[in-house]
């Protein structure tokens, strides 16, 4: 097994990279259907016999790909900058379900903000920087 | 594959392998408290019985007043599905057990009455069914307890039973100077104790006089009866009359509970000084002497003497005083023991570290076997049971400090059992800790989407490390479907916060390492440790909100 020190270095590098991208926060909510083949959800056995645990990533990438995007319609999109500036796009005509989705979108923004705060707290804790 | 992914893969493999002992532990507590029949074993057909026990315990817990509604809410928030188990752990602790708010009424059958009976049972003061109505069969035991503790208030006395240190201090103060020399008969002492080597000697007599100096009368009485070198002119009528006295049996019970809670005793709690009890006393003395070269050695011959014809005398006052001195020496936590172990293991040379890794892997395997055995538990084998409480156990291990690593490598007799017990304790909580760790790392690696299926369609949300998030919600979902998904997202987001706090703890620990430990079992210990530390923070947060 690889040693912890190296793994920790990887982990810290990963977090640092991401933190650099965290000057703004984007949240998007789509309405639509996507089809996932069962085989994409189940871990695929690789040539060396190990099981690829993260095949779900392929699912994500397929959802993000242009081939599938056509099936999705954007209901709400928010861009929030660290200085507090905020931009929101909401679909102009909303049916009942989409109105609910806008509420859900707001909650996703809150969840995203908390999640980012957790990362900031973790990094600050490692560097022993007090946060408010 | 990066080092991080390799650790993640190992963690996931371990997660699949680790025995899930929560169910067995819960059933054991239910059996102990009479919510399940003593002979109940988990079978598919017995599921309804277990559900009934769950319902009855929940009802009794709410009505008991043992926890405030806010405390119960906190337990639920923190422990979710395993909150009943956590509540039971707090109630069944013998180091810092939850105090009962009141004594049950006569005729009452409740969680309070069951706990009173269980605590009396553990100390040999009650031998009936735990779920009998309060106030009948328990009267003699409560009376005895009042005598032993000198407390007239039943509630105070019963709560003292869940505070082992307090009970020991009280017993020493009331009885230690008059009845602390336990005379007992044993037909077969452990093979490691040769009676002839333990004939009464000056060292034993001197120690006894020192321990009894506050009671000159008792000293004089014992001097006439048994404190005589080479057993000359022993007073056999005194010996016969005192052997097996009730107060002696209570002392022995207390010693057995101390030994049990230190992970050094797996025999029955029966108040009998049998070979297994005496053997564990011998072990604790050896361990004490091996652990810290700066402390004065203990000598068993100063505490134990052979009188002849199978009769012995044990200076329980002295033995229990040692426990109390140890306990007064601070409160080393599980966290400190694990950090100490990791810190010293980190500094080993690669070759020695390999040996150390093999040994810890062996400990892990043996602990897993113990837990599997435990889940097959328990009928007819009363005390291979889980002990709740950590203070004395970890204090015992903490004494070893740097030498703990050497002791693991050479598989030191005596300590090995304690270490195995430690691994058992760690593994019991490891599944939740590992899951939180795996989720935290996946979050960092960007591999943690949340999908829920409602009405046959899948909705997906993902939160990323940068804070970005996106969701795809099926067009056909109703408001109710969306509500279910929203609840799952909230739980998911809470889980992520917890996992990240835990990773933070782990990274902080890793920063202190010089080389970087390689042994998986040690990393597992550290993951569990980080989990517990974050749990404590959460507990503090919930206490103040």
XYZ file of C-alpha atoms in Angstrom, chain B:
545
model
C -2.838 4.785 -9.801
C -2.091 7.615 -7.379
C -1.306 6.949 -3.729
C -4.618 8.518 -2.864
C -6.594 6.269 -5.171
C -4.712 3.286 -3.840
C -5.744 4.197 -0.289
C -9.298 4.742 -1.463
C -9.339 1.342 -3.108
C -7.987 -0.302 0.039
C -10.568 1.529 2.148
C -13.386 0.326 -0.082
C -12.089 -3.239 0.021
C -11.942 -3.074 3.818
C -15.419 -1.660 3.962
C -16.763 -4.691 2.149
C -14.811 -7.038 4.393
C -15.439 -5.573 7.833
C -17.916 -7.505 9.898
C -20.999 -5.533 10.786
C -21.296 -6.079 14.518
C -23.861 -3.415 15.348
C -26.734 -5.866 15.139
C -25.084 -8.406 17.444
C -24.165 -5.705 19.921
C -27.671 -4.297 19.968
C -29.150 -7.761 20.510
C -26.783 -8.399 23.360
C -27.904 -5.248 25.156
C -31.545 -6.129 24.514
C -30.936 -9.585 25.998
C -29.109 -8.062 28.974
C -32.008 -5.708 29.650
C -34.692 -8.308 29.044
C -36.096 -6.780 25.844
C -35.201 -10.036 24.121
C -35.330 -13.499 25.657
C -31.896 -14.680 26.879
C -31.925 -17.425 24.278
C -32.882 -15.181 21.356
C -30.706 -15.604 18.307
C -31.033 -13.697 15.075
C -32.935 -15.743 12.520
C -35.120 -14.634 9.631
C -38.139 -15.843 11.579
C -37.108 -13.880 14.656
C -37.199 -10.504 12.927
C -40.607 -9.628 14.348
C -39.353 -10.295 17.887
C -36.440 -7.963 17.314
C -38.720 -5.265 15.926
C -40.915 -5.590 19.008
C -37.826 -5.158 21.183
C -36.899 -2.018 19.222
C -40.341 -0.544 19.712
C -40.431 -1.375 23.433
C -36.962 0.021 24.056
C -37.728 3.234 22.142
C -40.929 3.707 24.111
C -39.170 3.080 27.435
C -36.265 5.308 26.498
C -38.557 8.262 25.784
C -40.480 7.720 29.027
C -37.426 7.141 31.215
C -36.199 10.707 31.641
C -32.655 9.371 31.230
C -32.120 11.826 28.380
C -33.875 15.101 27.733
C -35.770 15.409 24.430
C -32.965 17.697 23.227
C -30.330 15.085 24.085
C -32.309 12.397 22.273
C -32.643 14.676 19.275
C -28.888 15.199 19.331
C -28.269 11.447 19.441
C -30.585 10.978 16.477
C -28.910 13.701 14.462
C -25.455 12.407 15.134
C -25.992 8.698 14.890
C -29.030 8.362 12.616
C -29.738 4.657 12.144
C -27.541 3.564 15.023
C -28.878 6.011 17.568
C -30.553 3.295 19.681
C -27.244 1.471 19.893
C -25.475 4.667 20.931
C -28.070 5.298 23.628
C -27.571 1.749 24.907
C -23.806 2.188 24.960
C -24.192 5.228 27.170
C -26.566 3.396 29.466
C -24.495 0.226 29.793
C -21.217 1.962 30.576
C -19.573 1.015 33.869
C -16.984 3.769 33.858
C -19.155 6.787 33.296
C -22.620 5.312 33.000
C -25.609 7.575 32.557
C -26.980 8.448 36.003
C -30.559 7.355 36.660
C -32.760 10.384 37.367
C -34.913 8.538 39.919
C -35.505 5.104 41.389
C -38.397 3.153 39.844
C -41.698 2.917 41.722
C -42.598 -0.366 43.391
C -44.125 -2.648 40.761
C -42.714 -0.619 37.872
C -41.290 -2.397 34.839
C -39.418 0.173 32.801
C -36.016 0.964 31.420
C -35.105 2.338 34.841
C -36.107 -0.855 36.653
C -34.220 -2.944 34.102
C -31.079 -0.844 34.499
C -31.227 -1.066 38.294
C -31.544 -4.832 38.061
C -28.785 -5.114 35.470
C -26.327 -3.057 37.516
C -27.106 -5.101 40.623
C -26.713 -8.282 38.560
C -23.265 -7.321 37.310
C -22.091 -6.854 40.889
C -23.661 -10.111 42.067
C -26.468 -8.490 44.016
C -29.376 -9.738 41.947
C -29.961 -13.109 40.361
C -33.454 -12.888 38.896
C -34.899 -11.812 35.567
C -33.974 -8.261 34.723
C -37.496 -7.433 33.570
C -39.200 -8.368 36.833
C -41.212 -5.595 38.515
C -39.133 -3.369 40.732
C -39.320 -3.594 44.500
C -39.560 -7.305 45.201
C -36.666 -9.589 44.370
C -34.231 -6.678 44.281
C -34.712 -5.670 47.901
C -32.028 -7.903 49.464
C -29.483 -6.799 46.855
C -30.228 -3.127 47.411
C -29.883 -3.635 51.144
C -26.514 -5.311 50.646
C -25.434 -2.495 48.376
C -26.329 0.058 51.048
C -24.172 -1.895 53.495
C -21.226 -2.142 51.108
C -21.291 1.492 50.075
C -22.435 3.025 53.331
C -25.004 4.983 51.312
C -28.546 5.067 52.598
C -29.872 6.581 49.405
C -30.642 3.807 46.889
C -30.429 6.112 43.890
C -26.971 7.328 44.855
C -25.819 3.756 45.497
C -27.181 2.370 42.201
C -25.625 5.239 40.256
C -22.319 4.515 41.970
C -22.387 1.047 40.373
C -22.033 2.738 36.975
C -19.031 4.714 38.172
C -16.360 2.131 38.819
C -13.803 4.584 40.146
C -16.258 6.168 42.558
C -17.367 2.747 43.747
C -13.783 1.615 44.319
C -12.951 4.724 46.334
C -16.079 4.303 48.410
C -15.429 0.623 49.070
C -11.832 1.243 50.042
C -12.871 4.002 52.410
C -15.567 1.920 54.087
C -14.141 -1.557 54.046
C -10.583 -1.417 52.772
C -9.033 -1.059 56.202
C -11.110 -3.729 57.868
C -11.956 -6.311 55.240
C -9.463 -5.758 52.435
C -7.456 -8.927 53.134
C -9.435 -11.539 51.256
C -9.107 -15.088 52.475
C -10.122 -17.630 49.859
C -9.728 -21.233 48.938
C -8.772 -22.431 45.504
C -8.392 -26.053 44.560
C -6.352 -25.481 41.416
C -4.317 -22.269 41.241
C -2.942 -21.263 37.837
C 0.033 -23.363 36.792
C 2.154 -20.213 36.867
C 1.687 -19.802 40.638
C 3.569 -22.244 42.843
C 1.940 -22.155 46.307
C 5.202 -22.962 48.082
C 6.835 -19.877 46.575
C 4.018 -17.788 47.973
C 4.193 -18.892 51.608
C 3.523 -15.969 53.945
C 6.588 -13.724 53.994
C 7.805 -10.506 55.596
C 7.184 -8.443 52.473
C 3.490 -9.377 52.442
C 3.151 -8.665 56.158
C 4.905 -5.297 55.881
C 2.686 -4.242 52.974
C -0.455 -5.392 54.765
C 0.476 -3.419 57.874
C 1.134 -0.340 55.780
C -2.210 -0.639 54.013
C -4.092 -1.269 57.238
C -2.348 1.330 59.354
C -5.560 3.333 59.762
C -7.101 0.350 61.497
C -4.829 -0.807 64.338
C -7.484 -3.181 65.661
C -7.780 -5.027 62.383
C -4.009 -5.148 62.051
C -3.743 -6.730 65.472
C -6.500 -9.220 64.686
C -4.811 -10.243 61.427
C -1.405 -10.414 63.060
C -2.780 -12.956 65.477
C -4.629 -14.937 62.829
C -2.714 -14.994 59.551
C 0.113 -12.473 59.293
C 2.702 -14.906 60.564
C 5.885 -15.729 58.730
C 6.142 -19.252 57.411
C 2.521 -19.695 58.511
C 3.478 -20.550 62.077
C 0.529 -20.841 64.448
C -2.115 -19.767 61.993
C -5.600 -19.333 63.405
C -7.468 -21.828 61.249
C -10.822 -21.113 62.820
C -10.408 -17.503 61.635
C -9.476 -18.698 58.165
C -12.409 -21.114 57.866
C -14.848 -18.529 59.210
C -13.777 -15.802 56.853
C -13.326 -17.750 53.637
C -15.932 -16.732 51.060
C -17.402 -13.890 53.194
C -19.959 -11.811 51.272
C -17.889 -8.659 51.433
C -14.880 -10.565 50.070
C -16.982 -11.772 47.175
C -18.023 -8.202 46.480
C -14.366 -7.128 46.491
C -13.532 -9.926 44.076
C -16.420 -8.893 41.809
C -15.086 -5.374 41.756
C -11.606 -6.657 40.900
C -13.108 -8.785 38.130
C -14.970 -5.754 36.761
C -11.731 -3.730 36.845
C -9.905 -6.509 35.044
C -12.741 -6.967 32.561
C -12.887 -3.285 31.767
C -9.110 -3.205 31.329
C -9.428 -5.911 28.696
C -7.561 -8.427 30.833
C -10.354 -10.694 31.964
C -12.821 -12.718 29.979
C -14.021 -15.096 32.672
C -17.315 -14.994 34.494
C -18.100 -12.125 36.857
C -18.902 -14.363 39.783
C -17.054 -13.106 42.850
C -14.934 -16.263 42.925
C -11.157 -16.082 43.071
C -10.649 -18.889 40.581
C -7.565 -19.704 38.550
C -8.647 -17.367 35.745
C -9.155 -14.423 38.101
C -5.875 -15.014 39.870
C -4.134 -15.464 36.522
C -5.426 -12.103 35.338
C -4.168 -10.452 38.529
C -0.769 -11.963 37.824
C -0.941 -10.651 34.238
C -1.773 -7.105 35.279
C 1.185 -7.073 37.658
C 3.510 -8.325 34.902
C 2.169 -5.766 32.438
C 2.548 -2.964 34.944
C 6.161 -3.900 35.537
C 6.992 -4.223 31.846
C 5.340 -1.037 30.739
C 7.257 1.753 32.418
C 10.801 1.179 33.661
C 10.671 4.385 35.690
C 7.938 3.115 38.001
C 8.716 0.966 40.986
C 7.943 -2.677 40.195
C 4.966 -4.350 41.767
C 5.619 -7.648 43.466
C 2.812 -10.151 43.516
C 4.304 -11.730 46.627
C 3.558 -8.531 48.511
C -0.123 -8.901 47.652
C -0.698 -12.629 47.597
C 0.278 -15.260 50.152
C -0.379 -18.962 50.527
C -1.661 -20.116 53.918
C -1.761 -23.859 53.247
C -4.459 -26.500 52.619
C -5.514 -24.618 49.467
C -6.186 -21.367 51.375
C -4.723 -18.061 50.249
C -4.921 -14.419 51.273
C -5.007 -11.538 48.790
C -4.393 -7.905 49.723
C -7.265 -6.406 47.724
C -6.828 -3.010 49.363
C -3.359 -2.678 47.905
C -4.367 -3.981 44.496
C -7.321 -1.617 44.205
C -5.218 1.291 45.442
C -2.892 0.702 42.498
C -5.867 0.923 40.164
C -6.934 4.158 41.807
C -3.440 5.673 41.548
C -3.397 4.734 37.879
C -6.780 6.285 37.372
C -5.785 9.449 39.147
C -2.827 9.775 36.809
C -4.812 11.487 34.074
C -7.204 10.393 31.442
C -5.443 9.087 28.349
C -8.008 8.795 25.629
C -8.292 6.348 22.802
C -7.072 9.142 20.571
C -3.872 9.558 22.559
C -3.186 5.822 22.498
C -3.650 5.650 18.724
C -1.532 8.756 18.121
C 1.188 7.371 20.380
C 1.175 4.080 18.518
C 1.218 5.755 15.090
C 3.900 8.214 16.100
C 6.320 5.516 17.273
C 5.512 3.168 14.378
C 6.273 5.992 11.955
C 9.826 6.160 13.209
C 10.706 2.508 12.698
C 13.185 1.417 10.071
C 11.549 -0.012 6.908
C 12.419 -3.569 7.873
C 11.063 -3.327 11.399
C 8.058 -1.501 10.068
C 7.332 -4.490 7.835
C 7.367 -6.785 10.878
C 5.186 -4.325 12.709
C 2.758 -4.250 9.765
C 2.533 -8.039 9.724
C 1.759 -8.088 13.433
C -0.891 -5.413 13.223
C -2.460 -7.261 10.301
C -2.508 -10.360 12.474
C -4.166 -8.350 15.266
C -6.735 -7.138 12.796
C -7.499 -10.663 11.583
C -7.785 -11.998 15.117
C -10.014 -9.108 16.137
C -12.258 -9.786 13.143
C -12.458 -13.436 14.207
C -13.363 -12.350 17.745
C -16.110 -10.161 16.386
C -17.488 -12.906 14.194
C -17.466 -15.143 17.243
C -19.148 -12.404 19.237
C -21.926 -12.112 16.706
C -22.545 -15.843 17.143
C -22.715 -15.184 20.871
C -23.659 -15.869 23.735
C -25.907 -18.360 25.352
C -24.263 -20.264 28.170
C -21.155 -18.154 28.040
C -22.086 -15.224 30.167
C -19.253 -12.825 29.869
C -17.647 -12.692 26.494
C -19.606 -9.526 26.297
C -18.899 -6.074 25.176
C -17.736 -3.716 27.794
C -18.745 -0.113 27.456
C -16.378 2.436 28.862
C -12.934 3.357 27.803
C -11.084 5.157 30.519
C -9.400 2.339 32.350
C -8.866 0.292 29.217
C -6.939 2.980 27.369
C -5.125 4.094 30.486
C -3.787 0.583 30.734
C -2.539 0.686 27.154
C -1.241 4.232 27.347
C 1.250 3.234 30.047
C 3.119 1.343 27.360
C 3.907 4.379 25.248
C 6.853 3.710 22.995
C 7.129 0.130 24.238
C 3.709 -0.657 22.772
C 5.304 -0.947 19.319
C 7.970 -3.387 20.578
C 5.337 -5.358 22.433
C 3.313 -5.721 19.229
C 6.343 -6.903 17.267
C 7.287 -9.522 19.834
C 3.637 -10.350 20.495
C 3.957 -9.713 24.234
C 1.862 -12.079 26.263
C -0.878 -10.354 28.191
C -0.711 -7.111 26.264
C -1.637 -8.942 23.071
C -5.068 -9.688 24.527
C -5.556 -6.020 25.341
C -4.436 -4.953 21.895
C -6.763 -7.456 20.298
C -9.556 -6.009 22.387
C -8.552 -2.538 21.247
C -8.769 -3.604 17.605
C -12.177 -5.133 18.300
C -13.368 -1.843 19.734
C -11.982 0.044 16.794
C -13.513 -2.289 14.231
C -16.909 -1.981 15.881
C -17.013 1.671 14.891
C -14.997 1.329 11.727
C -17.715 0.874 9.127
C -19.232 4.297 9.621
C -15.809 5.916 9.854
C -14.575 4.231 6.691
C -17.699 5.181 4.796
C -17.267 8.818 5.806
C -13.606 8.653 4.788
C -14.386 7.074 1.423
C -17.026 9.726 0.714
C -14.657 12.518 1.719
C -11.920 11.278 -0.588
C -14.373 10.698 -3.432
C -15.604 14.232 -2.984
C -12.048 15.491 -3.329
C -11.550 13.312 -6.395
C -14.857 14.532 -7.834
C -16.450 11.113 -7.877
C -19.415 11.502 -5.635
C -22.715 12.130 -7.395
C -26.027 11.585 -5.679
C -28.726 9.764 -7.565
C -32.173 8.901 -6.352
C -34.808 6.946 -8.176
C -38.445 8.002 -7.830
C -41.291 6.625 -9.883
C -38.847 4.600 -11.934
C -36.832 7.616 -13.063
C -33.433 8.700 -11.860
C -32.646 12.208 -10.623
C -29.082 13.313 -10.071
C -27.323 16.027 -8.089
C -23.668 16.668 -7.659
C -21.739 19.009 -5.427
C -18.152 19.589 -6.390
C -15.130 20.449 -4.340
C -15.175 24.012 -5.673
C -18.724 24.388 -4.438
C -20.237 24.126 -7.919
C -23.343 22.064 -8.154
C -25.741 20.809 -10.750
C -28.897 18.760 -10.816
C -30.845 16.901 -13.433
C -34.427 16.258 -12.406
C -36.736 14.063 -14.529
C -39.669 15.872 -16.118
C -42.096 13.290 -14.825
C -41.321 13.781 -11.148
C -44.082 14.959 -8.839
C -43.557 17.484 -6.034
C -43.360 14.532 -3.641
C -40.648 12.851 -5.720
C -38.686 16.079 -5.736
C -39.150 16.396 -1.982
C -37.628 12.961 -1.468
C -34.666 13.882 -3.646
C -34.264 17.195 -1.787
C -34.130 15.339 1.545
C -31.486 13.051 0.141
C -29.470 16.067 -1.049
C -29.615 17.626 2.428
C -28.404 14.416 4.022
C -25.735 14.120 1.379
C -24.550 17.663 1.970
C -24.391 17.087 5.755
C -22.461 13.907 5.121
C -19.982 15.749 2.938
C -19.391 18.378 5.590
C -18.740 15.635 8.112
C -16.442 13.749 5.758
C -14.426 16.853 4.980
C -14.009 17.692 8.655
C -12.828 14.155 9.164
C -10.357 14.336 6.292
C -9.074 17.566 7.797
C -8.384 15.749 11.087
C -6.615 12.971 9.260
C -4.488 15.370 7.234
C -3.551 17.275 10.378
C -2.388 14.034 11.937
C -0.487 13.049 8.793
C 1.375 16.353 8.872
C 2.946 15.289 12.162
C 4.438 12.124 10.701
C 8.069 12.001 9.764
C 8.060 9.117 7.303
C 4.425 8.290 6.639
C 2.947 5.093 7.968
C 2.386 2.243 5.572
C 0.474 -0.224 7.701
C -3.164 -0.306 6.695
C -4.464 -1.332 10.133
C -2.797 1.713 11.643
C -4.324 3.977 9.061
C -7.680 2.425 9.833
C -7.154 3.222 13.514
C -6.373 6.779 12.573
C -9.438 7.055 10.325
C -11.633 5.824 13.156
C -9.876 8.200 15.489
C -10.521 11.151 13.178
C -14.138 10.073 12.919
C -14.497 10.086 16.685
C -12.812 13.444 17.054
C -15.198 14.998 14.535
C -18.103 13.277 16.254
C -17.032 14.993 19.458
C -16.944 18.346 17.691
C -20.422 17.719 16.365
C -21.543 16.782 19.837
C -20.165 20.067 21.158
C -21.869 21.948 18.305
C -25.222 20.358 19.025
C -24.813 21.010 22.739
C -24.517 24.718 22.153
C -27.255 25.081 19.547
